[in-house]
Coordinates of C-alpha atoms in Angstrom, one line a residue:
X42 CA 59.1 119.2 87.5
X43 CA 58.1 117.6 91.0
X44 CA 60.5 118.2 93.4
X45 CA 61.4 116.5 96.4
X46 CA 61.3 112.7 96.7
X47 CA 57.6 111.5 97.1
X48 CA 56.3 111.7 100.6
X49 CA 54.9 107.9 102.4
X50 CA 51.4 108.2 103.6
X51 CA 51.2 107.4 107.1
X52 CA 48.2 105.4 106.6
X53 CA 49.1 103.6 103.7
X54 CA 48.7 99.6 103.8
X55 CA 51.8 97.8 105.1
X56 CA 53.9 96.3 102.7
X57 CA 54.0 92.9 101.9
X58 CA 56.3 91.0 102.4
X59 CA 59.4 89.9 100.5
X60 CA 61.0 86.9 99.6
X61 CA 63.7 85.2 101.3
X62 CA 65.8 85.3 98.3
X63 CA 64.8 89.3 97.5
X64 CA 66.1 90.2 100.9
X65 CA 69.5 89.1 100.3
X66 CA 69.5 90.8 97.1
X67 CA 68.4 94.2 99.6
X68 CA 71.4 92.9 101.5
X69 CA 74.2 93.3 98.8
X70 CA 72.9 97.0 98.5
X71 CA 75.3 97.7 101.5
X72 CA 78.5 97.1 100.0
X73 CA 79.3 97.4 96.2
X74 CA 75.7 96.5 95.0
X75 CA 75.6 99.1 92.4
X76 CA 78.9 97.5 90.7
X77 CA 77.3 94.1 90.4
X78 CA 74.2 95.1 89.5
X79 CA 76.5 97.6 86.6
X80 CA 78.3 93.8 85.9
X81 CA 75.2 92.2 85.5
X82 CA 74.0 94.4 83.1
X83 CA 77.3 94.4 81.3
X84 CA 76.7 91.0 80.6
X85 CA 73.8 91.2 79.0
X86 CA 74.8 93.7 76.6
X87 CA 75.9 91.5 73.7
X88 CA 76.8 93.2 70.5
X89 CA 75.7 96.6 71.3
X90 CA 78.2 99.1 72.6
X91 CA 78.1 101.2 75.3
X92 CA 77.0 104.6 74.7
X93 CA 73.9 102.7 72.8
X94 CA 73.5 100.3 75.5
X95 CA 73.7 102.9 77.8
X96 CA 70.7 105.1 77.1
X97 CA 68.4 101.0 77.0
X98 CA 69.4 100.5 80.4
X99 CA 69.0 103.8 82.2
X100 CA 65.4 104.1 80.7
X101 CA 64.4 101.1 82.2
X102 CA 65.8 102.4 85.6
X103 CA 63.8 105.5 85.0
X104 CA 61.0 103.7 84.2
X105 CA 61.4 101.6 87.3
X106 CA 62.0 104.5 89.7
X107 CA 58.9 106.4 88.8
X108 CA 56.9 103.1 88.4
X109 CA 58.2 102.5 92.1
X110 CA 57.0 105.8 93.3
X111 CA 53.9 105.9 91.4
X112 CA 52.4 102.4 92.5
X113 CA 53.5 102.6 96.1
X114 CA 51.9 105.9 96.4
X115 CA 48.5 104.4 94.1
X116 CA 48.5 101.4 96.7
X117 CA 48.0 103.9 99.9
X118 CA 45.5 105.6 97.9
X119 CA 43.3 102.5 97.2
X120 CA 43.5 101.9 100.9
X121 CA 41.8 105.5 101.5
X122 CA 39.8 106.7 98.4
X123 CA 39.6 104.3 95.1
X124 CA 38.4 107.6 93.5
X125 CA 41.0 109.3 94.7
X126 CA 43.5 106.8 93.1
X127 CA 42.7 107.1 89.3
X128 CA 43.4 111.1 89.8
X129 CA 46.3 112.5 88.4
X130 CA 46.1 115.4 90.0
X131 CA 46.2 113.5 93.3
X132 CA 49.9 112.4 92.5
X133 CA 51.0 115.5 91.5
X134 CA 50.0 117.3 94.6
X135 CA 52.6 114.6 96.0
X136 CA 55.3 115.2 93.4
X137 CA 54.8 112.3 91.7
X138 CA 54.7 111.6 87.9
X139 CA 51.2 109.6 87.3
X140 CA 52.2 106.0 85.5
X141 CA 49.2 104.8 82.9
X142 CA 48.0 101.5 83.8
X143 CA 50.1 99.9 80.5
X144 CA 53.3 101.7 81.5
X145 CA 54.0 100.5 85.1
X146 CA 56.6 98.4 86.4
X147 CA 54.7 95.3 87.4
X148 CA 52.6 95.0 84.3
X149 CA 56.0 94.9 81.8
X150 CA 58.0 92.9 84.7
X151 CA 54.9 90.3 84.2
X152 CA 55.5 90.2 80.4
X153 CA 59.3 90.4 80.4
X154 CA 59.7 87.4 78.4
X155 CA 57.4 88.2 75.8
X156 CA 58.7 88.3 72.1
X157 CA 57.3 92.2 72.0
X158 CA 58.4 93.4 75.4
X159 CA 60.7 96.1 73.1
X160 CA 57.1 97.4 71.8
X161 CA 55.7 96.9 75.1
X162 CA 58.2 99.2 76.3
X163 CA 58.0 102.2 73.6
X164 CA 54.6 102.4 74.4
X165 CA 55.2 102.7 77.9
X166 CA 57.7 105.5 77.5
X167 CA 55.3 107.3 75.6
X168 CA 52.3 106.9 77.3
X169 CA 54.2 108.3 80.5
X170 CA 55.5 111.3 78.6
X171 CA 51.8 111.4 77.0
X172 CA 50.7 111.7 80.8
X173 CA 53.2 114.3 81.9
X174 CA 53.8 116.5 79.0
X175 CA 55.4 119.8 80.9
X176 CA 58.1 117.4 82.6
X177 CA 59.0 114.7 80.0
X178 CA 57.6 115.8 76.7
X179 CA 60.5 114.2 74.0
X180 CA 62.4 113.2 76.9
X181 CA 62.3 109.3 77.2
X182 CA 64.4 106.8 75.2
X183 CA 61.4 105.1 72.6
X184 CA 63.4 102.5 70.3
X185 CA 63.3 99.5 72.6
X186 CA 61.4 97.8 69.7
X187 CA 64.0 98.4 67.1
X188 CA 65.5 94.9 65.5
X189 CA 68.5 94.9 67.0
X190 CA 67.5 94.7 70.1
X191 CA 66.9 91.2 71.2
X192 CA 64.1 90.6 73.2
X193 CA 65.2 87.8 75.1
X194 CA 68.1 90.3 76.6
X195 CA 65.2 93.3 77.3
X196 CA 63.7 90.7 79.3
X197 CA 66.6 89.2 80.9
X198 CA 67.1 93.1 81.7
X199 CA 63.9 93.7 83.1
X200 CA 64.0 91.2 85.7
X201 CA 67.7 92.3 86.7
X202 CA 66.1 95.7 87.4
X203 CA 63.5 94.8 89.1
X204 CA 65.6 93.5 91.8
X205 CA 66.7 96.9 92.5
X206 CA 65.7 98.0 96.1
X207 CA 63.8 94.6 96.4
X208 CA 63.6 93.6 100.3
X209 CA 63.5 97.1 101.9
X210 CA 60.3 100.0 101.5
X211 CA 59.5 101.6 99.2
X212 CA 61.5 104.9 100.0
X213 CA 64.7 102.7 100.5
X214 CA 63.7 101.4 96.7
X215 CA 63.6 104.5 95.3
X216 CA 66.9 105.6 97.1
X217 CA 68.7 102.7 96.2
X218 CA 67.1 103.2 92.4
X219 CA 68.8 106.4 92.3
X220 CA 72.3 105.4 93.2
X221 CA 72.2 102.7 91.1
X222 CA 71.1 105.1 88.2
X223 CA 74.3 107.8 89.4
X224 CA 76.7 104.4 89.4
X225 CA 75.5 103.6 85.9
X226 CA 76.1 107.0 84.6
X227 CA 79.7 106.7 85.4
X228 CA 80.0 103.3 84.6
X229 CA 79.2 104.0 80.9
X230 CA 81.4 107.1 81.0
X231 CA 84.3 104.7 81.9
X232 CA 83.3 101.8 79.2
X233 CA 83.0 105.1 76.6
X234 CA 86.4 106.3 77.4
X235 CA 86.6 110.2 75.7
X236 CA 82.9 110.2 74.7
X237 CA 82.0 109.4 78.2
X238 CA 83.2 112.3 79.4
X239 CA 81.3 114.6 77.6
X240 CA 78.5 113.7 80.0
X241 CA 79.5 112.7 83.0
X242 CA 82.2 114.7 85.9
X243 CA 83.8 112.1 88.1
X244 CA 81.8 112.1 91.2
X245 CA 85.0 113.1 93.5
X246 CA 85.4 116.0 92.0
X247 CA 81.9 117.1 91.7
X248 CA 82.1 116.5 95.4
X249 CA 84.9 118.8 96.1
X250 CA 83.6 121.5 94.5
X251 CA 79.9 121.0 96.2
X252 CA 82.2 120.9 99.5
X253 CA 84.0 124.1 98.9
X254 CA 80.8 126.2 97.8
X255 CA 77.9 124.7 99.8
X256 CA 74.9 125.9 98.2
X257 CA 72.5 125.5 101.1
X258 CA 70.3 127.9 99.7
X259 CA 69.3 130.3 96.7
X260 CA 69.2 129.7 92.4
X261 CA 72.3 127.2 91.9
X262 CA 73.4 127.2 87.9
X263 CA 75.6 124.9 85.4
X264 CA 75.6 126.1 81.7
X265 CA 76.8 123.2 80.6
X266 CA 75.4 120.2 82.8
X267 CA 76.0 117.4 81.2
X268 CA 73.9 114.8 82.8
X269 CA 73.0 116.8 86.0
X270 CA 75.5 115.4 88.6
X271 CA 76.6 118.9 89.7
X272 CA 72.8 119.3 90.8
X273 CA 72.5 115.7 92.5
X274 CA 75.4 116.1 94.5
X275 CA 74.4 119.9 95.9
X276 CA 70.9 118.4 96.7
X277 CA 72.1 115.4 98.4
X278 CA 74.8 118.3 100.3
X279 CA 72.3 120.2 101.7
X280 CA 69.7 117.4 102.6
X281 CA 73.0 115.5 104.4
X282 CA 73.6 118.7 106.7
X283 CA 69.8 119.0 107.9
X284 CA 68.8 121.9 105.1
X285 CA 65.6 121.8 103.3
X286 CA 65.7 121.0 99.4
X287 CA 63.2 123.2 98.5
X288 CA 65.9 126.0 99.7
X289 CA 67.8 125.8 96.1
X290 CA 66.2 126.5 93.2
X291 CA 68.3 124.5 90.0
X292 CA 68.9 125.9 87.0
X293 CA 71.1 125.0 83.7
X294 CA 71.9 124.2 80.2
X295 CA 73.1 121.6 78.1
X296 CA 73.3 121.5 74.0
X297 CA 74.1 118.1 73.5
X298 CA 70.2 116.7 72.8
X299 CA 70.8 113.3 74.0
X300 CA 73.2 114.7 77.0
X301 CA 69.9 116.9 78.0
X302 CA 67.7 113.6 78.1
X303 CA 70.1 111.9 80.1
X304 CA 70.0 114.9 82.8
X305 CA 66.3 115.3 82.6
X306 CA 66.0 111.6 83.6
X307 CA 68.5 111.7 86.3
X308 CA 67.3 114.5 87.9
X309 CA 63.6 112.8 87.7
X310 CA 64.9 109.9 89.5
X311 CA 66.2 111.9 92.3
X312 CA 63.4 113.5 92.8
X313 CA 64.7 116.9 91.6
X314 CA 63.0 119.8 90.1
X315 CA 64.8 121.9 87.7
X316 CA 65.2 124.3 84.9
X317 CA 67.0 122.2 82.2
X318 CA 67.3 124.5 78.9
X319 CA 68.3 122.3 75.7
X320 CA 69.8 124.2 72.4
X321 CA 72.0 123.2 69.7
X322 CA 73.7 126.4 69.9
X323 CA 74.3 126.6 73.1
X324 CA 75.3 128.9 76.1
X325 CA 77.5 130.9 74.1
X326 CA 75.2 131.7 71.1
X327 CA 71.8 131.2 72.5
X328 CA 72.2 132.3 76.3
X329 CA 68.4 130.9 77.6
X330 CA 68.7 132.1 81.2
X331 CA 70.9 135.9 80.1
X332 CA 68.4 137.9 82.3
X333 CA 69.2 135.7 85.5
X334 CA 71.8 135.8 87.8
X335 CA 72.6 133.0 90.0
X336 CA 74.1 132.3 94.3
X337 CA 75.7 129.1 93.0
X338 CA 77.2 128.0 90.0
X339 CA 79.1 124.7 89.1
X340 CA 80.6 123.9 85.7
X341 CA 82.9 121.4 84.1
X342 CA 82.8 123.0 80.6
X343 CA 84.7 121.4 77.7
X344 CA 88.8 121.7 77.7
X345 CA 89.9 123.8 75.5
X346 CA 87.6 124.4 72.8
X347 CA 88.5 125.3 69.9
X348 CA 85.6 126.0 67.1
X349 CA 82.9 127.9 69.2
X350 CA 83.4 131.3 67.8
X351 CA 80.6 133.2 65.9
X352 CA 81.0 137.3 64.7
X353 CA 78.1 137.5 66.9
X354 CA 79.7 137.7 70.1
X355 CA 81.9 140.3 68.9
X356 CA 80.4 142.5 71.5
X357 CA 78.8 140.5 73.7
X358 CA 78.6 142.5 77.4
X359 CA 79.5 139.4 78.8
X360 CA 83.4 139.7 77.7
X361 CA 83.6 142.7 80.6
X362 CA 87.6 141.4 81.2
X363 CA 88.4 141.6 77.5
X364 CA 87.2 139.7 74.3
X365 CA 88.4 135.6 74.8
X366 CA 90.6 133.7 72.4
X367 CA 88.5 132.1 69.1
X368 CA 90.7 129.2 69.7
X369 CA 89.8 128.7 73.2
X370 CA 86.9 128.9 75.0
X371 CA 88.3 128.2 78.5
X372 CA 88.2 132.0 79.1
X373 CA 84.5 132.5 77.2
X374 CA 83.3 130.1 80.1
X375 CA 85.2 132.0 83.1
X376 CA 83.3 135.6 81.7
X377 CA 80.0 133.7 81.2
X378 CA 80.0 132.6 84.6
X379 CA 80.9 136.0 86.0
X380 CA 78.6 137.8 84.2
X381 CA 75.5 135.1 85.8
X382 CA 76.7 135.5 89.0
X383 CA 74.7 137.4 91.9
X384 CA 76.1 139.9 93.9
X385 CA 77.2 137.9 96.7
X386 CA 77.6 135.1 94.3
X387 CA 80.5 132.1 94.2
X388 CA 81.4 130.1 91.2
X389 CA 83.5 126.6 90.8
X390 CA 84.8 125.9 87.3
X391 CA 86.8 123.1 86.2
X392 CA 89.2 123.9 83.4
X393 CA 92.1 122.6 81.9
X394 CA 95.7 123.7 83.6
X395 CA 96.8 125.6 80.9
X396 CA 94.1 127.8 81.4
X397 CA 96.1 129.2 84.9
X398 CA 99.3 130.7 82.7
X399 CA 98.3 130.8 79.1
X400 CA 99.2 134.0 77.6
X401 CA 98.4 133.5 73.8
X402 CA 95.8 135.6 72.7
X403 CA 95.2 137.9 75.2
X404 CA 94.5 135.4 77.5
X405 CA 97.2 136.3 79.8
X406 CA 95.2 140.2 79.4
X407 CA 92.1 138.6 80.9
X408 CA 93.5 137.2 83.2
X409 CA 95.3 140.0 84.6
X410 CA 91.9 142.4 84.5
X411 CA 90.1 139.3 86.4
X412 CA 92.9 139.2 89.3
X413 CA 93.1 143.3 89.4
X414 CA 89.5 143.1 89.3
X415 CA 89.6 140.6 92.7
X416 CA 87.0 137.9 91.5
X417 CA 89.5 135.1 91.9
X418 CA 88.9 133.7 95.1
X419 CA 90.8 130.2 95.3
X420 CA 92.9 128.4 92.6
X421 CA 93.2 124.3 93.1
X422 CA 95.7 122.5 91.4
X423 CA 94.0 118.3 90.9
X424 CA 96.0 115.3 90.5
X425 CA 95.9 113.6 87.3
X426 CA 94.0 110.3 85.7
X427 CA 90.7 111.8 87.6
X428 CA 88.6 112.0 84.0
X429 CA 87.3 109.5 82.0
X430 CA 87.8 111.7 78.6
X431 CA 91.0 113.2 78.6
X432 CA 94.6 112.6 80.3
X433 CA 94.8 116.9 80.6
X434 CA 95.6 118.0 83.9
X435 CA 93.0 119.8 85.4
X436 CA 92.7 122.7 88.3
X437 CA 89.6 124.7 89.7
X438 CA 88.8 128.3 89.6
X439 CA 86.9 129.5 92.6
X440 CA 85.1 132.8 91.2
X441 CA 83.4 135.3 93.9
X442 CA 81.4 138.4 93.7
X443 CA 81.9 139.5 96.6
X444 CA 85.1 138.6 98.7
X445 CA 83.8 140.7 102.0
X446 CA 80.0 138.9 102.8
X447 CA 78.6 139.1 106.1
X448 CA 79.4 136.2 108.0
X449 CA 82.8 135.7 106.9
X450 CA 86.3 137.5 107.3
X451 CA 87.4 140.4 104.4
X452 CA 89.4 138.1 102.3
X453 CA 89.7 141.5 99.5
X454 CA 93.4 141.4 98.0
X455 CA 93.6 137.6 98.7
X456 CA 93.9 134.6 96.9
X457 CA 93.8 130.8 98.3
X458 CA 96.2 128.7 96.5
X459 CA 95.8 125.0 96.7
X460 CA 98.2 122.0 95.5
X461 CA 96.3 119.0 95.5
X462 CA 98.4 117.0 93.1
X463 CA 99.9 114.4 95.4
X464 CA 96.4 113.8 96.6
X465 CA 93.9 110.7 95.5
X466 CA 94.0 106.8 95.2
X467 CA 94.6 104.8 92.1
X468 CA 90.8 103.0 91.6
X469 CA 91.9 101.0 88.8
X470 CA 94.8 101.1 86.3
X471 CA 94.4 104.8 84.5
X472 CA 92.1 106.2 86.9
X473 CA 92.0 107.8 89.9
X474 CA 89.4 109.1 92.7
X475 CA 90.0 112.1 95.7
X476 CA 89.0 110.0 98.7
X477 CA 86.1 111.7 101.4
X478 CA 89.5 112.6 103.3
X479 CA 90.8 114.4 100.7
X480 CA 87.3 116.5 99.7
X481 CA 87.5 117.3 103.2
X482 CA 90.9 118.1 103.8
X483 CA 90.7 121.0 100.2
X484 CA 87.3 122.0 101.8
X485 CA 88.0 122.3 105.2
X486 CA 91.3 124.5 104.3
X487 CA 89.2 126.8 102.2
X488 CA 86.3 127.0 105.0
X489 CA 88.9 128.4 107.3
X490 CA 90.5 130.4 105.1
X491 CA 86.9 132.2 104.3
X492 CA 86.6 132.7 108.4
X493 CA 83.8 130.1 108.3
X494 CA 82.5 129.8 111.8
X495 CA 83.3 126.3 113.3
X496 CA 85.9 126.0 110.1
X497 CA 89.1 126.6 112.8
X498 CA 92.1 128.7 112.2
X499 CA 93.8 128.9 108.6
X500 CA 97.5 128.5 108.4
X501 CA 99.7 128.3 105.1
X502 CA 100.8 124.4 104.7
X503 CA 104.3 124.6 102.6
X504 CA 103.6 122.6 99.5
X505 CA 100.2 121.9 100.1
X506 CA 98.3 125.7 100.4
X507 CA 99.0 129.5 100.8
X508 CA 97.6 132.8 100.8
X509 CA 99.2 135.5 98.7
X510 CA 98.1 138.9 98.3
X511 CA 97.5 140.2 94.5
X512 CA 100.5 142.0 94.5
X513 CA 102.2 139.1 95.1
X514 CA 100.6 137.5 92.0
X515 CA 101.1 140.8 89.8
X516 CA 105.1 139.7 90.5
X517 CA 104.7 136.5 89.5
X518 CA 103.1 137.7 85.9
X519 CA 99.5 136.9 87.0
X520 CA 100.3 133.2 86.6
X521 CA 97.3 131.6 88.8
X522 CA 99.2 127.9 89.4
X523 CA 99.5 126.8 93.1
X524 CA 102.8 125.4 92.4
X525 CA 104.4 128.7 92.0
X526 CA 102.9 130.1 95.4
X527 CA 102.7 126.9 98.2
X528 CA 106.9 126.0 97.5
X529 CA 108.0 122.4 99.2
X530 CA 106.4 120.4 101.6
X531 CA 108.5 120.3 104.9
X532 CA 111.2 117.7 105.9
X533 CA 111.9 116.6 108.9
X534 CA 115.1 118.1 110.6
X535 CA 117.3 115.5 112.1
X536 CA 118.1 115.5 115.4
X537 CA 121.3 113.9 115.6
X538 CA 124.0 116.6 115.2
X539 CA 126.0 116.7 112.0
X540 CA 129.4 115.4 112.9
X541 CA 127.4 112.7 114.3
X542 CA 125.6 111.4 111.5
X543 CA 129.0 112.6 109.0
X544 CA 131.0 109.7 110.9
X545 CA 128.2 107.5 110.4
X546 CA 127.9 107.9 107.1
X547 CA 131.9 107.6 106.4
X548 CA 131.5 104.2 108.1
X549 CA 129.5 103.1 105.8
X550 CA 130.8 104.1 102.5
X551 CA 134.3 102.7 103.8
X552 CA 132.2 99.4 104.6
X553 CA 131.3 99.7 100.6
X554 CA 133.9 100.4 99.6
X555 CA 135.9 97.0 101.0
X556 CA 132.7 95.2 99.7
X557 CA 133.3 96.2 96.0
X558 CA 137.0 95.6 96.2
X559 CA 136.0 92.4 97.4
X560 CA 134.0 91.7 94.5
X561 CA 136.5 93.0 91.9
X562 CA 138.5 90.2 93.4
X563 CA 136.0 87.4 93.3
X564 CA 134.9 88.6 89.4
X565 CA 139.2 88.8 88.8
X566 CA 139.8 85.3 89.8
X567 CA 136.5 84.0 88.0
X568 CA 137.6 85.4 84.9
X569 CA 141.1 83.6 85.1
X570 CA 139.3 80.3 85.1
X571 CA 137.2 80.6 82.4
X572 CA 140.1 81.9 80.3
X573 CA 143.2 80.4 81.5
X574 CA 145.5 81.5 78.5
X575 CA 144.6 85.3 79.0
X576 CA 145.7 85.0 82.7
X577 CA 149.0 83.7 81.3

């Protein structure tokens, strides 16, 4: 898969020149572009509904994105060697996918309005996946021709799309592609409601985990990855902080087919190279990547699954804290993760709340032999409304290996406890987001609580965080909720001395009380005039 995003040849023509009009489209792309281009879509959408319309429109911004790179990267070539141009091989030496001449961008943007666009389309899909067979092959949606699709809105679509990026270079294009693509993603996960969120993580939290791990380097791993956002956002982490991308190596697994597609494409228009394993049975039954073990890994499995049980596992080494509940996977996921992770390795997994004092099943059992065994680094309690598919209150387990690295203070016996409840912003009316102050604000408490150089001193924050040693836990029934540990936030002591503000507040309930008398008197003589003869 090519990594990286494509590298500008220094002696590539200049561009030309844009529009007036295209410009001010580049200008939008500064402050909530991505929403009106996700309206402007909406509206074309007619009759279909979203999680079909959703797979139609990312496509064509796949198709666009590696269209973009392909032809800006074919134009510098023509400039230096027209041999050089027509060979493949010369565009994956660059990490680029190479585009057939039928499939790119410009030639369907010049026949959007065409009655068979749809086919038009189809055959560009396959013709790419034709072309690049190890890194595509069944990947790309191919039923743009199908009936119900009317052509006039694939057109209408086409040239919406291709006003993506428009106005800036080609590298800006192809950023600008890509957060438009990430937008869209979570769009549709918010139009599908609960089947949205099989797919797609809300991006804030995706961030605070990212934030809290920082995989800057080494094999980073999701088993269930949904549509790749956990491997965006750690790319885009360490290329923000001045790392190099080839430093992590992506890995992961997804069983939902259609899920897969969606991450294989996202990742592609990123620029990412990965390791995306697809099976029905997924990572439970069919473990593709059981002989690695991985620095990094980030998951948002399924709450609380119930019907993923097979006799099978019965003795599956994986289970090393005890065998998990048949009517919950949340503590399958915890002992799948362990058993991946590296020696030195760290681990963020979202689960449901329940999952932090459940004792049906042995759960509470497992969860005991995981604290004794002192591979539960950090325990973060989220506020609520942040998922698209379900109103369950969520937390995240921080899982490590190794709780003494070099670099960083002996945190053995320990356990971070965070209560980021209160914490958030409303974004619409059943949703809500942890703002960059809040990621920062759970990450930097973590950082210095780990001894991070240049993280600053840790101090326990009543009713926000605290460190408690496992004893402490083993007297609290190895119940892992931050609630129980951080107690109340802090008031503010008065100054004013007691008998101070005692006569001031005697004042004023005598003051109230002469009010209401006042107004027993005024109700008393309204009463008499409205009923004389009772008065009498």
């Amino acid at each position: 898969m090519p990594r990286g995003r494509p590298r500008k040849n220094p002696d590539a023509a200049p561009a030309p020149k844009k529009t007036t009009r295209r410009k001010a489209k580049a200008t939008a792309a500064n402050l909530g572009f991505e929403q009106q281009m996700f309206l402007a879509a909406d509206k074309l959408r007619k009759n279909l509904e979203p999680s079909d319309y959703k797979h139609v429109t990312l496509g064509l911004i796949f198709l666009r994105y590696i269209s973009t790179a392909f032809e800006a990267h074919h134009e510098a070539l023509l400039h230096d060697d027209r041999e050089a141009a027509e060979d493949p091989d010369e565009y994956l030496a660059e990490n680029i996918f190479w585009v057939p001449e039928a499939a790119r961008w410009s030639h369907l943007q010049a026949n959007a309005r065409s009655s068979a666009i749809g086919t038009m389309i189809d055959d560009a899909m396959l013709a790419i996946e034709q072309a690049n067979p190890d890194q595509l092959k069944n990947v790309l949606p191919k039923d743009y021709g199908r009936r119900e699709l009317d052509s006039v809105m694939l057109g209408e679509l086409v040239d919406l799309i291709s006003e993506i990026g428009m106005g800036g270079s080609e590298d800006q294009a192809r950023d600008v592609l890509g957060r438009v693509y990430e937008y869209f993603l979570g769009g549709f996960a918010g139009a599908e409601g609960r089947r949205g969120g099989e797919f797609y993580t809300p991006s804030s939290v995706v961030r605070t985990l990212v934030s809290m791990l920082e995989p800057y380097k080494g094999r980073v791993y999701d088993p269930c990855c949904g549509s790749g956002g956990m491997f965006v956002q750690s790319e885009q982490f360490v290329e923000s902080h001045g790392g190099k991308l080839g430093d992590i190596a992506i890995y992961g697994q997804e069983s939902n087919y259609t899920t897969w597609r969606l991450a294989k494409m996202n990742l592609a228009v990123r620029g990412i190279g990965a390791d995306i394993r697809w099976n029905n049975e997924g990572s439970f039954l069919r473990d593709a990547l059981k002989d690695l073990r991985f620095d990094t890994i980030l998951a948002n499995p399924p709450f609380n699954v119930s019907e993923w049980w097979n006799a099978s596992l019965e003795e599956d080494p994986r289970w090393q804290y005890g065998k998990p509940s048949a009517g919950n996977a949340n503590y399958a996921w915890l002992q799948h993760i362990l058993w991946h992770l590296a020696p030195d390795g760290m681990a963020g997994v979202v689960l449901a709340n329940g999952s932090m004092s459940s004792d049906q099943n042995g759960e509470g059992d497992i969860r005991r032999r995981m604290v004794g065994a002192d591979v539960v680094d950090c325990m973060v309690a989220l506020p609520g409304q942040l998922f698209y598919s379900t109103q369950i209150r969520a937390c995240l387990w921080f899982l490590a290996r190794n709780k003494n690295p070099k670099g960083w203070r002996d945190r053995r016996g320990e356990i971070l406890f965070i209560d980021a409840r209160k914490l958030g912003i409303m974004v619409d009316r059943t949703r809500r987001e942890l703002t960059g102050a809040d990621v920062a604000l759970i990450a930097g408490t973590y950082h210095a609580w780990r001894g991070e150089k240049g993280a600053g001193p840790y101090g326990d924050i009543p009713g926000f965080c605290k460190s408690v040693t496992l004893e402490y836990v083993e007297r609290h029934g190895f119940v892992l909720t931050p609630g129980r540990y951080v107690g109340k936030k802090k008031t503010v002591e008065d100054s004013i001395p007691f008998s101070e503000r005692f006569a001031v507040l005697e004042k004023t309930l005598q003051a109230q009380f002469r009010q209401g008398a006042e107004l027993n008197a005024k109700i008393t003589a309204a009463l008499k005039l409205i009923v004389p003869e009772r008065a009498a």
